[in-house]
Coordinates of C-alpha atoms in Angstrom, one line a residue:
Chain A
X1 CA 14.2 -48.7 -21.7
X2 CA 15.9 -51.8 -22.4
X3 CA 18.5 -49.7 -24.4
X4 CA 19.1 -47.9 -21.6
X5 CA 19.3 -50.5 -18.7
X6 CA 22.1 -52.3 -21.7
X7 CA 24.1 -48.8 -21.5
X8 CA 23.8 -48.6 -18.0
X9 CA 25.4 -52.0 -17.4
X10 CA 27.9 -51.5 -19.7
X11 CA 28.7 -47.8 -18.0
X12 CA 29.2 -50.0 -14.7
X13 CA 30.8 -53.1 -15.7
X14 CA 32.3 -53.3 -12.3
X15 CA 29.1 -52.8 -10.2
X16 CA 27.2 -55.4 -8.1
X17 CA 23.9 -55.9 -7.6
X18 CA 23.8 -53.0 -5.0
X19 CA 25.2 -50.3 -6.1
X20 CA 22.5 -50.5 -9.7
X21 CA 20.1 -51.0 -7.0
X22 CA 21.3 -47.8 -4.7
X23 CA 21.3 -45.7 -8.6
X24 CA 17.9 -46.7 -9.4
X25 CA 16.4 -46.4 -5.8
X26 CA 18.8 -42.5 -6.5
X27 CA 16.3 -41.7 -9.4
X28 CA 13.6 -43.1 -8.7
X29 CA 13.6 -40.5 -5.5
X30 CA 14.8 -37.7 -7.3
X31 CA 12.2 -38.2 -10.3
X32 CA 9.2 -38.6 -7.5
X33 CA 10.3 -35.7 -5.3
X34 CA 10.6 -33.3 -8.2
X35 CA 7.0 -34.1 -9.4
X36 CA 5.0 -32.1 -6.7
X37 CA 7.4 -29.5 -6.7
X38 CA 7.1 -29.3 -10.7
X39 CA 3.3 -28.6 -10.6
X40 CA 3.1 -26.5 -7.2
X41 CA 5.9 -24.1 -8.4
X42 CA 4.2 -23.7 -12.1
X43 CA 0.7 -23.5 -10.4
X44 CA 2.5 -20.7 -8.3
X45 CA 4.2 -19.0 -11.0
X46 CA 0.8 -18.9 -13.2
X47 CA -1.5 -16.9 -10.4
X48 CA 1.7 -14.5 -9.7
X49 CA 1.8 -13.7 -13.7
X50 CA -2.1 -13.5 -13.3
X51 CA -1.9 -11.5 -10.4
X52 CA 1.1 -9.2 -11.9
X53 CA -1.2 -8.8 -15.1
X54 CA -4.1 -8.0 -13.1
X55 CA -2.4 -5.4 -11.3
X56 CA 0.9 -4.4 -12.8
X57 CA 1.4 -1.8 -10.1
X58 CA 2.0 -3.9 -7.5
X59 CA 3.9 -6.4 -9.2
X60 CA 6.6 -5.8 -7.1
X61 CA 5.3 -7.1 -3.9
X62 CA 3.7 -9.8 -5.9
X63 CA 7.2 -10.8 -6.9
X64 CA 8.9 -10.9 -3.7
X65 CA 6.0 -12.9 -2.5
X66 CA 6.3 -15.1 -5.5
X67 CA 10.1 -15.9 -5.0
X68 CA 8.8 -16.9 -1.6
X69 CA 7.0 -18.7 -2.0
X70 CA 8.8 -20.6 -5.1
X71 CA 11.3 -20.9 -2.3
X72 CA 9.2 -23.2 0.4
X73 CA 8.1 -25.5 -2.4
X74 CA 11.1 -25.9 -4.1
X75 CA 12.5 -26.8 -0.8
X76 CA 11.2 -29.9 -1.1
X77 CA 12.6 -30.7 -4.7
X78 CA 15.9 -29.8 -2.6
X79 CA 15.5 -32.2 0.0
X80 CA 14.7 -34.9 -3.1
X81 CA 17.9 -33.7 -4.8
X82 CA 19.4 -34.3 -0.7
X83 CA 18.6 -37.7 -0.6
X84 CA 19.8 -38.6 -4.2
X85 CA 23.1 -37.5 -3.3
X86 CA 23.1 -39.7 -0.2
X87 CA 22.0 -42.7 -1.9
X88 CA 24.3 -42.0 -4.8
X89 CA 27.3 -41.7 -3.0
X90 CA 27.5 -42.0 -0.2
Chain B
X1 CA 14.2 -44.8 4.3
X2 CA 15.9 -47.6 6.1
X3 CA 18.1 -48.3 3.0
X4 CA 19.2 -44.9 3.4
X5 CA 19.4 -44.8 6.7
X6 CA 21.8 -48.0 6.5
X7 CA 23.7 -46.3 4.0
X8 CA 24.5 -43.7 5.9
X9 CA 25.3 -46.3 8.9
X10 CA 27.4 -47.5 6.3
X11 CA 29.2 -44.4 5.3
X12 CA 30.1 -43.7 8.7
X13 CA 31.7 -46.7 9.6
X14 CA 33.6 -46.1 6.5
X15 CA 34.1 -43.0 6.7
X16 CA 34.0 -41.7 3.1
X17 CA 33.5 -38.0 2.2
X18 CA 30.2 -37.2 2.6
X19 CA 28.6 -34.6 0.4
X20 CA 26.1 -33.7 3.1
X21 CA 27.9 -33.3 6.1
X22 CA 29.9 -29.8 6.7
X23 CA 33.4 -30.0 7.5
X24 CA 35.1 -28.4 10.2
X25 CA 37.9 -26.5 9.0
X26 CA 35.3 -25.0 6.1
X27 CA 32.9 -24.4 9.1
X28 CA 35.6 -22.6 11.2
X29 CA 36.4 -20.0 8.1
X30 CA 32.9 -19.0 6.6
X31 CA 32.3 -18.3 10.5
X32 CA 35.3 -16.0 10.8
X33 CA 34.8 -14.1 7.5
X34 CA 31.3 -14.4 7.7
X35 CA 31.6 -12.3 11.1
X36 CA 34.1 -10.5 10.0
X37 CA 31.9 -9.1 7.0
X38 CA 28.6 -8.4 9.3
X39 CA 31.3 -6.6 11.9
X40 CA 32.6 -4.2 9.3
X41 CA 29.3 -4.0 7.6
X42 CA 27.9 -2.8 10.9
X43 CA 30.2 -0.4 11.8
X44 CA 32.9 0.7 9.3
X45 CA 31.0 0.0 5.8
X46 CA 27.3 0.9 5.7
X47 CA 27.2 4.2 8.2
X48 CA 29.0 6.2 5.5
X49 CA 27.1 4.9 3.0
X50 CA 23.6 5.5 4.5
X51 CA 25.0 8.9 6.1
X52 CA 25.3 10.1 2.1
X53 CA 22.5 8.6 1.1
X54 CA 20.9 10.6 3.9
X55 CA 22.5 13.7 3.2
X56 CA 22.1 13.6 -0.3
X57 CA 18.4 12.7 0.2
X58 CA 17.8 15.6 2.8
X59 CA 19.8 18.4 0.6
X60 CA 17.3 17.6 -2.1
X61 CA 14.7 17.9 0.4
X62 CA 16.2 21.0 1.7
X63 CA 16.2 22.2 -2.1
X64 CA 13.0 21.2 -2.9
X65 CA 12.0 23.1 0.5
X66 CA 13.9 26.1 -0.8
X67 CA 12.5 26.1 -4.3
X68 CA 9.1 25.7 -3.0
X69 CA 9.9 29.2 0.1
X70 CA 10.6 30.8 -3.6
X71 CA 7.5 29.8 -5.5
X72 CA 5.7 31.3 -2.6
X73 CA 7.9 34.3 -2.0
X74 CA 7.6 34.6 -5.7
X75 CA 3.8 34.7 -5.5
X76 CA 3.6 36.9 -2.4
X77 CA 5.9 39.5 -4.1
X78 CA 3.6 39.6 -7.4
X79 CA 0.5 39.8 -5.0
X80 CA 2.5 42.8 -3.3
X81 CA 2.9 44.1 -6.4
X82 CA -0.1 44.3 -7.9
X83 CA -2.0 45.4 -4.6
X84 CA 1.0 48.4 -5.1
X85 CA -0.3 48.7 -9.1
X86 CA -3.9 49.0 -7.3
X87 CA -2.6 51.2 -5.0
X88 CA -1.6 53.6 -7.0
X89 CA -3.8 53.5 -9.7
X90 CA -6.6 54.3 -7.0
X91 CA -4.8 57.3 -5.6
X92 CA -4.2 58.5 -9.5
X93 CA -8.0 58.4 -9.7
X94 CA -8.5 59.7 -6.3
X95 CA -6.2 62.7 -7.7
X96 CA -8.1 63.1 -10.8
X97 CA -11.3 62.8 -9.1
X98 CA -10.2 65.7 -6.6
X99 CA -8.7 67.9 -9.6
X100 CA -12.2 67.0 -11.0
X101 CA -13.9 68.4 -8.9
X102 CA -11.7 71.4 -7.9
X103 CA -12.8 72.2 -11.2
X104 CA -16.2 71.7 -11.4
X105 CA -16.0 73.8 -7.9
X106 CA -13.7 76.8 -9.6
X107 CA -16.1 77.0 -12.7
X108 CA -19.0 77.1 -10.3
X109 CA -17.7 80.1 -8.4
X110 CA -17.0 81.5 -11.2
X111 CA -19.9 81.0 -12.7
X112 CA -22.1 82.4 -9.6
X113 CA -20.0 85.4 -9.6
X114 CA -20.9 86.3 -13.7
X115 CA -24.5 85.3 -12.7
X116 CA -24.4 88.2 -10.0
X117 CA -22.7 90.5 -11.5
X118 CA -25.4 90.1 -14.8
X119 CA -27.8 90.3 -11.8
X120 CA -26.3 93.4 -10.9
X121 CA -26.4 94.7 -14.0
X122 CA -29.6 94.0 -14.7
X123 CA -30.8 95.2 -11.8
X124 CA -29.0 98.7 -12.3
X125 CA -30.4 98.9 -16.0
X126 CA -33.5 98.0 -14.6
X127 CA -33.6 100.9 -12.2
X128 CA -32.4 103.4 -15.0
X129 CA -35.2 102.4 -17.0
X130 CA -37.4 102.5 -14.2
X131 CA -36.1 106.3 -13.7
X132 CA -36.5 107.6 -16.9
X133 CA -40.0 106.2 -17.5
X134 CA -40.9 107.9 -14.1
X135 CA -39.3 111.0 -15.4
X136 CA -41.1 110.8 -18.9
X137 CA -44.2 110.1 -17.1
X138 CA -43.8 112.8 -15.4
X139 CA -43.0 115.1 -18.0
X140 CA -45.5 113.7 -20.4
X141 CA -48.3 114.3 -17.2
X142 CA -48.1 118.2 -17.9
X143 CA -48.2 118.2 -21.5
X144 CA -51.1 116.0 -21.5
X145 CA -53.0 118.6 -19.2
X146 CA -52.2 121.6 -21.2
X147 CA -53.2 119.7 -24.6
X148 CA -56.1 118.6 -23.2
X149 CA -56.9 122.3 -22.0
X150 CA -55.7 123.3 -25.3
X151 CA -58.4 121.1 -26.8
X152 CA -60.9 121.5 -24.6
X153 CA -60.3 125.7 -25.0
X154 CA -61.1 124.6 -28.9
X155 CA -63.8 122.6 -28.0
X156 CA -65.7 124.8 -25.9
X157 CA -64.8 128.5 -27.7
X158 CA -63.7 129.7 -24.3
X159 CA -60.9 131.0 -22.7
X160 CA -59.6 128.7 -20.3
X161 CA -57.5 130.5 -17.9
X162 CA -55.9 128.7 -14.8
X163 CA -58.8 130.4 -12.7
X164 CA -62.1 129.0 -14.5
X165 CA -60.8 125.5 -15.2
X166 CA -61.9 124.4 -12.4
X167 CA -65.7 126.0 -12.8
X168 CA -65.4 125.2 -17.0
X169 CA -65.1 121.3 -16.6
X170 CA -67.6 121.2 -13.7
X171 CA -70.3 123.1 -15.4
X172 CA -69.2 120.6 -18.4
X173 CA -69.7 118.3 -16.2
X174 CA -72.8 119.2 -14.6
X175 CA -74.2 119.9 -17.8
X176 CA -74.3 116.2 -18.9
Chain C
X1 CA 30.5 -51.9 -28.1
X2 CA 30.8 -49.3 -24.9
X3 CA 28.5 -46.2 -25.6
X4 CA 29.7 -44.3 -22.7
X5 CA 33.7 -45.4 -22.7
X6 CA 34.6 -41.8 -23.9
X7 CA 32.2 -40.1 -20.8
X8 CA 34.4 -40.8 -17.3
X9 CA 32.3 -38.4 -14.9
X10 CA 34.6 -37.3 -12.3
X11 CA 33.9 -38.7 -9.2
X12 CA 32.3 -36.8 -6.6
X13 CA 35.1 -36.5 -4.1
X14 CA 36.4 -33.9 -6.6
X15 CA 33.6 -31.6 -5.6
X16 CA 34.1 -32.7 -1.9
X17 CA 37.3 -32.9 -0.8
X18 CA 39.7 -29.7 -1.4
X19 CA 43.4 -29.9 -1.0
X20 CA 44.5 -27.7 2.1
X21 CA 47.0 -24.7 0.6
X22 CA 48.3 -23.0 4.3
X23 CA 47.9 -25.0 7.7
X24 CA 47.9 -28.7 6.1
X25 CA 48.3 -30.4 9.2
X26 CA 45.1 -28.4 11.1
X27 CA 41.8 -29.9 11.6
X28 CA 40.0 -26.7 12.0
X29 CA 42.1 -24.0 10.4
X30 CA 43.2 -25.9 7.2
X31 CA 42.2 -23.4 4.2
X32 CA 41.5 -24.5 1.2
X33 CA 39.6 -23.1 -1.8
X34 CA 36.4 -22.9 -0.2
X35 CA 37.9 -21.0 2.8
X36 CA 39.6 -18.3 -0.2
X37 CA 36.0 -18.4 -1.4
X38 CA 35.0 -17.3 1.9
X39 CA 37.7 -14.7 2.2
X40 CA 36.9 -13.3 -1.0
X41 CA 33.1 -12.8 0.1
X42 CA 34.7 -10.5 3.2
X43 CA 37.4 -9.1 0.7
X44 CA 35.4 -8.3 -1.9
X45 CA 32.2 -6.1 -0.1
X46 CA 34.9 -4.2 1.6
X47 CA 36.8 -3.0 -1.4
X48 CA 33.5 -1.8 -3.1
X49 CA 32.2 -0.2 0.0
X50 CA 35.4 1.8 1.2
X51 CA 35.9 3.0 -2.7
X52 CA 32.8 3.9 -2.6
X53 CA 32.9 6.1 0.9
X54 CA 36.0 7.3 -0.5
X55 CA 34.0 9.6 -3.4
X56 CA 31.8 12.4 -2.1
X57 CA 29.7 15.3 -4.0
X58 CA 25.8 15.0 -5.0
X59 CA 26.1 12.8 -8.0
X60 CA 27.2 9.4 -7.4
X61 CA 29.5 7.6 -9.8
X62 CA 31.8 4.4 -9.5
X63 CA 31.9 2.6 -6.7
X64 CA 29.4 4.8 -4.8
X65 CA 27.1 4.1 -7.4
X66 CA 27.6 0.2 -6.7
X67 CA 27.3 0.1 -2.8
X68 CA 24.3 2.7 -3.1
X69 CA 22.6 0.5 -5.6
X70 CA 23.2 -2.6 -3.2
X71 CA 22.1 -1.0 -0.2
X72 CA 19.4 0.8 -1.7
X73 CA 18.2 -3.1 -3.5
X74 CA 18.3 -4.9 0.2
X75 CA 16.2 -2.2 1.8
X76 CA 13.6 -1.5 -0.3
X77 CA 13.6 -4.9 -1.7
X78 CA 14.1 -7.3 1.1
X79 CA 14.5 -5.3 4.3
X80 CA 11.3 -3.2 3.8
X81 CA 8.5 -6.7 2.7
X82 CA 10.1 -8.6 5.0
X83 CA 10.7 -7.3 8.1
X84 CA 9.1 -3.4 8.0
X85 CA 9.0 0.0 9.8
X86 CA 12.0 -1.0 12.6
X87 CA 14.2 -2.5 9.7
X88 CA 17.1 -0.4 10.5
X89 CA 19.3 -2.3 12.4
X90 CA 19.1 -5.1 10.6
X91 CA 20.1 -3.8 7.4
X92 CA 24.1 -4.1 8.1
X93 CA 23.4 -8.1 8.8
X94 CA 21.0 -8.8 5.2
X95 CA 23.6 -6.5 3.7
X96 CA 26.6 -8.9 4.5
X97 CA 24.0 -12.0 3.7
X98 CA 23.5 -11.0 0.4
X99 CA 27.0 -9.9 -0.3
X100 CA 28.7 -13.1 0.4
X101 CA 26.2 -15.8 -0.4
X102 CA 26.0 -13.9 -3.8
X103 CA 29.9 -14.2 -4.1
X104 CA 30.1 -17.8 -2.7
X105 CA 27.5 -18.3 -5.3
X106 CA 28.8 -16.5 -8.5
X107 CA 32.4 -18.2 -8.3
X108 CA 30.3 -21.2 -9.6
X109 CA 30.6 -19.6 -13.1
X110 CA 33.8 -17.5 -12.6
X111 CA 36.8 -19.2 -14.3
X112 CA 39.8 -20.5 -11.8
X113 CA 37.0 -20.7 -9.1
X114 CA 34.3 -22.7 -11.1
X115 CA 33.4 -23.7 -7.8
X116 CA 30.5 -22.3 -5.5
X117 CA 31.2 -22.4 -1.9
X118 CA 28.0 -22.3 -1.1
X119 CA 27.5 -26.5 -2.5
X120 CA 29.9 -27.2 0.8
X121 CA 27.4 -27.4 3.3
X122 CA 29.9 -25.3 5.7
X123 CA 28.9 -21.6 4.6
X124 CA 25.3 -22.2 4.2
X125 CA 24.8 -23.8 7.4
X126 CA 27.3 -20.9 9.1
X127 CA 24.5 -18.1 8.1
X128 CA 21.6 -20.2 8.8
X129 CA 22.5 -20.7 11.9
X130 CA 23.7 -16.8 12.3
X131 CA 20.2 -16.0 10.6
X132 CA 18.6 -19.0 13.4
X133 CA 20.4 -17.2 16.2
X134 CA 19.4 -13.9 15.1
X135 CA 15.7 -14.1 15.0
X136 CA 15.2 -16.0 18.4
X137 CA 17.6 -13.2 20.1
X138 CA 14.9 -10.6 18.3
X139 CA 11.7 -12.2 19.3
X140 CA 13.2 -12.7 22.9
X141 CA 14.5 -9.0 22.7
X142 CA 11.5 -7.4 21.5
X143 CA 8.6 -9.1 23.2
X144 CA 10.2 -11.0 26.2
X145 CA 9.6 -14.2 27.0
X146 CA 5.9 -14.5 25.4
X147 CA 7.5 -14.7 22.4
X148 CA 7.8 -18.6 23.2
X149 CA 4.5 -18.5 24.5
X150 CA 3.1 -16.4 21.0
X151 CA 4.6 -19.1 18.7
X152 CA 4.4 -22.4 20.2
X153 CA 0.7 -21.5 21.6
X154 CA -0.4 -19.3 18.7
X155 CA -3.7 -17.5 19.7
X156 CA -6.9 -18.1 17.8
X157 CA -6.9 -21.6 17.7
X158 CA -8.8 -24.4 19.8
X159 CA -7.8 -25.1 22.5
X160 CA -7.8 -28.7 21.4
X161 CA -5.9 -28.1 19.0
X162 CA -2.6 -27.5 20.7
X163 CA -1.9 -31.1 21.3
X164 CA -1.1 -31.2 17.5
X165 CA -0.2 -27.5 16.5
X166 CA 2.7 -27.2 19.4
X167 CA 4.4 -30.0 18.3
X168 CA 4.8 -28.4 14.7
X169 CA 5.2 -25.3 15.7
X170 CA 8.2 -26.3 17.9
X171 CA 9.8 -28.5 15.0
X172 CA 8.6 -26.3 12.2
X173 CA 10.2 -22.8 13.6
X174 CA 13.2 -24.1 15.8
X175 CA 14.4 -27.1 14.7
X176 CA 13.7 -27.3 10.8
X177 CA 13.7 -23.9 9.9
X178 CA 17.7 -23.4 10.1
X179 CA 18.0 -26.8 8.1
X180 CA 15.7 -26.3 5.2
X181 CA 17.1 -22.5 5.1
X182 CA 20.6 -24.1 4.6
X183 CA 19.9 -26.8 2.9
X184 CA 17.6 -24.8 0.3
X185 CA 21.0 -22.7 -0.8
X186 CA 23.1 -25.7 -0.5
X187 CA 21.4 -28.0 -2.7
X188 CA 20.3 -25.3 -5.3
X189 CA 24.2 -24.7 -5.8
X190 CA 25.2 -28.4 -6.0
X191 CA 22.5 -29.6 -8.2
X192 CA 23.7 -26.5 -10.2
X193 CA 27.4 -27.0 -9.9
X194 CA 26.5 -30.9 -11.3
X195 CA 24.3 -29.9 -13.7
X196 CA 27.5 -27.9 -15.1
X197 CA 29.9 -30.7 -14.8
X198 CA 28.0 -32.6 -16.7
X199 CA 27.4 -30.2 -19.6
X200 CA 31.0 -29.8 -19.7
X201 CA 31.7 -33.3 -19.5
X202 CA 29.4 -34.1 -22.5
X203 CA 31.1 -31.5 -23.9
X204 CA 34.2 -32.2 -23.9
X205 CA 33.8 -35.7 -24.8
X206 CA 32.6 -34.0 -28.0
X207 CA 35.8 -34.1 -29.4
X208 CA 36.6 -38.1 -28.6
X209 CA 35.5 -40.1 -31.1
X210 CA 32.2 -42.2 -30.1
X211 CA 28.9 -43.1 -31.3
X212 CA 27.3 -40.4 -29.2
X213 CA 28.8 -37.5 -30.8
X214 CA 25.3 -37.0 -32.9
X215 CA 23.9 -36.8 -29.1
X216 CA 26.6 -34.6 -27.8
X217 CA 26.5 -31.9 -30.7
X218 CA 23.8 -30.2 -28.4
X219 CA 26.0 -30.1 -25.0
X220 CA 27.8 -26.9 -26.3
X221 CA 25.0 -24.5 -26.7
X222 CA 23.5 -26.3 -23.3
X223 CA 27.0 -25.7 -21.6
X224 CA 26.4 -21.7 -22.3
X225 CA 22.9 -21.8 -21.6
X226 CA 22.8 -23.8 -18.2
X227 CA 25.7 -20.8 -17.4
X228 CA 23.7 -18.0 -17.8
X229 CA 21.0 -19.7 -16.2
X230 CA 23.6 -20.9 -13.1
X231 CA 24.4 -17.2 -13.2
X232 CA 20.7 -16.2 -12.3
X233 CA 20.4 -19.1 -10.0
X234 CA 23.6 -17.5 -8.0
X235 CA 21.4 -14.4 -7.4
X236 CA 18.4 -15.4 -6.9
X237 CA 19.3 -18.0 -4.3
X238 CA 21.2 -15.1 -2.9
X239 CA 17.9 -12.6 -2.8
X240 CA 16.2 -15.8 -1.2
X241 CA 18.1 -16.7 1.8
X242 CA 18.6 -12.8 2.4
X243 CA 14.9 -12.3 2.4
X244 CA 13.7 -15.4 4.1
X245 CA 16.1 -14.4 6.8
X246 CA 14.5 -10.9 6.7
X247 CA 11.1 -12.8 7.2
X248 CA 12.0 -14.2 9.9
X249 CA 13.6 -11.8 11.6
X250 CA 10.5 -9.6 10.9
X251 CA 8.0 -12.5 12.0
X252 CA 10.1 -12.2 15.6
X253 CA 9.7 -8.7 15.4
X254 CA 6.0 -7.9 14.6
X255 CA 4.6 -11.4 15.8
X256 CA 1.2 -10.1 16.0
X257 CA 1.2 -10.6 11.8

């Protein structure tokens, strides 16, 4: 950790106090946004496989539904990834 | 939130590139192409498309239709032909039956006809028989008679003419 | 000792800002490579599709074969779950969604281009908007003015209840749906355009002399890999948008379910 607050200091020699601040604040809300995401999407994934194994024949609806929903939860990974942009660099 | 929120204060007053925010000229061209595409799409690309997609889709219906009007025509021409088969097989044995029986009818007729004619014949025979037994019976009746006068003449020691017969066998008689 | 000195990340305005090449001194009309992304996403479907009316007969081959396998994918695989028997019209509209999102998309990996259109937030927000516009027109068109009535006031529930269930109905279906439909396909292709970046930063920093080269030895065979998956990410983002618009669009239609 120490290690890699040194490189990241020595990556922005020029920085002031802010702008480490404004990376770390970056991270931090990335890492925490991307942590409910990470388990709904694999709890998602896991019951479609189930589901698909269960009932192979209608994997294809159970798919489509699947992508679905993968796509409302990851939207809020997204909106994470939004708001590390912006504090980034903007 | 408020750091962010101040940032983005920040940024505006600034006004440095923001990754976020659309742009306007980018804006102005995704719409016209964007447009663009769904007009075409709408009416110059997809109707062709779908329009062979449909055709192809209902000429292998039609063919499918088709093959199936031949499967049955197929199995309403073998049913015709065999009820023809039975047909005919019937009016051979209706023929044979007939013939059969002409036959059987012909050798009947024929057959009464011998049986009368033997009747006939036997009949006739019979009647010749009959004749000549009557005749030999007849004949026979007079030789009997003069034998047994002849015998009776022995017998007796006595003349037997025509004219004492009668008084010979009643005296013979009368004498018992 | 300075561990990163050989790593100098572009900065982000290279992603951001693209130089103009015709109308340079126009606000609105300048076009730049996002816009010949654009114009390659109307070019492109129109090429395949006419070459592919062009060829007749019962078999399909070429061309046909491509636009017959597209349309044939967005109807039974998007149109048909989400939106359902009165699909029909729609189909020409999910067609050209798929079409050139999946091109703004796949430039990402395509060398020259390298660049997705879709991480500007112009395009996305252009079709979720079109895709916004479209379902409100449909639920009007189709059930009249109840539709308001059907969604903000949705029936089976207390009625309570409605202090706090019109209030997110309202924001949920008018005001945030066009942003999180734009902003899911414009941050999946930026994080993904970045993540790429990177690898071929790392990668080429390979070759400088530094103390991370042990490190960077792996940023090659990531490089390729985070490409193929980038190339999966194109379509699948692409399928997405197309079929949430569909499901929205069929939600309008059939509000009943």
């Amino acid at each position: 950790m120490s290690v890699l607050a040194q490189i990241a200091q020595e990556g922005l020699p020029a920085a002031d106090q802010q702008n480490i601040e404004a990376a770390g604040g970056a991270g931090m809300a990335y890492g925490l946004a991307a942590i409910g995401p990470g388990i709904g999407i694999g709890y998602l994934v896991g019951q479609a496989v189930q589901a698909m194994a269960r009932q192979p024949e209608s994997a294809g609806q159970v798919q489509t539904t699947m992508f679905l929903g993968i796509a409302f939860t990851e939207a809020l990974a997204l909106i994470g990834f939004v708001v590390f942009i912006l504090l980034k660099f903007v | 939130m408020i750091n962010l929120l101040v940032i983005v204060v920040a940024a505006e007053e600034e006004a440095p590139p923001n990754p976020v925010i659309p742009v306007e000229n980018e804006i102005v061209w995704a719409a016209i192409f964007f447009f663009a595409l769904w007009a075409m799409m709408k009416f110059v690309l997809l109707p062709p498309i779908q329009r062979a997609m449909d055709e192809r889709s209902s000429t292998i219906q039609s063919g499918k239709d088709a093959a199936d009007a031949a499967t049955s025509a197929l199995g309403s021409a073998r049913r015709d032909h065999e009820a023809t088969l039975a047909e005919a097989r019937a009016e051979a044995n209706a023929i044979l039956a007939g013939a059969r029986a002409a036959a059987d009818e012909r050798r009947a007729a024929l057959q009464a006809e011998a049986d009368t004619e033997i009747a006939e014949m036997r009949r006739s025979a019979q009647a010749e028989i009959d004749q000549a037994r009557a005749e030999a019976l007849s004949g026979m009746r007079g030789d009997v008679s003069s034998l047994a006068v002849g015998a009776a003449q022995i017998v007796l020691g006595r003349d037997l003419d025509a004219g004492n017969q009668q008084s010979v066998i009643d005296q013979a008689l009368s004498a018992d | 000792m300075n561990l990163l000195g050989a790593v100098k990340f572009p900065p982000i305005q290279n992603v951001i800002e693209w130089p103009a090449w015709l109308f340079e001194d126009s606000t609105y009309f300048a076009f730049n490579k996002i816009a010949f992304i654009h114009f390659l996403g109307l070019v492109i479907p129109m090429a395949v599709f006419l070459l592919g009316a062009r060829g007749s007969g019962l078999v399909p081959r070429g061309f046909r074969t491509v636009s017959e396998g597209i349309v044939t994918f967005v109807d039974e695989q998007i149109a048909k779950p989400g939106i359902g028997h009165g699909r029909e019209p729609y189909l020409p509209l999910l067609v050209s969604f798929f079409l050139f999102i999946f091109i703004g998309n796949i430039t990402e990996v395509i060398p020259f281009f390298q660049m997705p259109a879709n991480a500007r937030m112009a395009g996305p927000l252009v079709l979720a908007l079109v895709a916004w516009g479209m379902f409100i027109s449909v639920g009007v068109r189709h059930n009249g003015p109840g539709y308001f009535k059907e969604v903000l006031f949705p029936p089976g529930v207390p009625k309570a209840l409605y202090l706090l269930v019109t209030p997110i109905e309202f924001l949920s279906t008018f005001l945030v749906r066009p942003f999180s439909h734009a902003v899911r396909l414009f941050a999946n292709m930026l994080a993904g355009h970045i993540l790429l970046i990177t690898f071929g930063v790392l990668c080429i920093s390979v070759w400088s002399a530094s103390a991370l080269v042990l490190i960077q030895i792996g940023t090659f065979p990531g490089l390729v890999a985070f490409t193929a998956f980038e190339v999966g990410v194109s379509l699948i983002q692409a399928f997405v948008f197309t079929i949430l618009a569909a499901v929205y669009i069929g939600g309008a239609l059939h509000p009943a379910h």
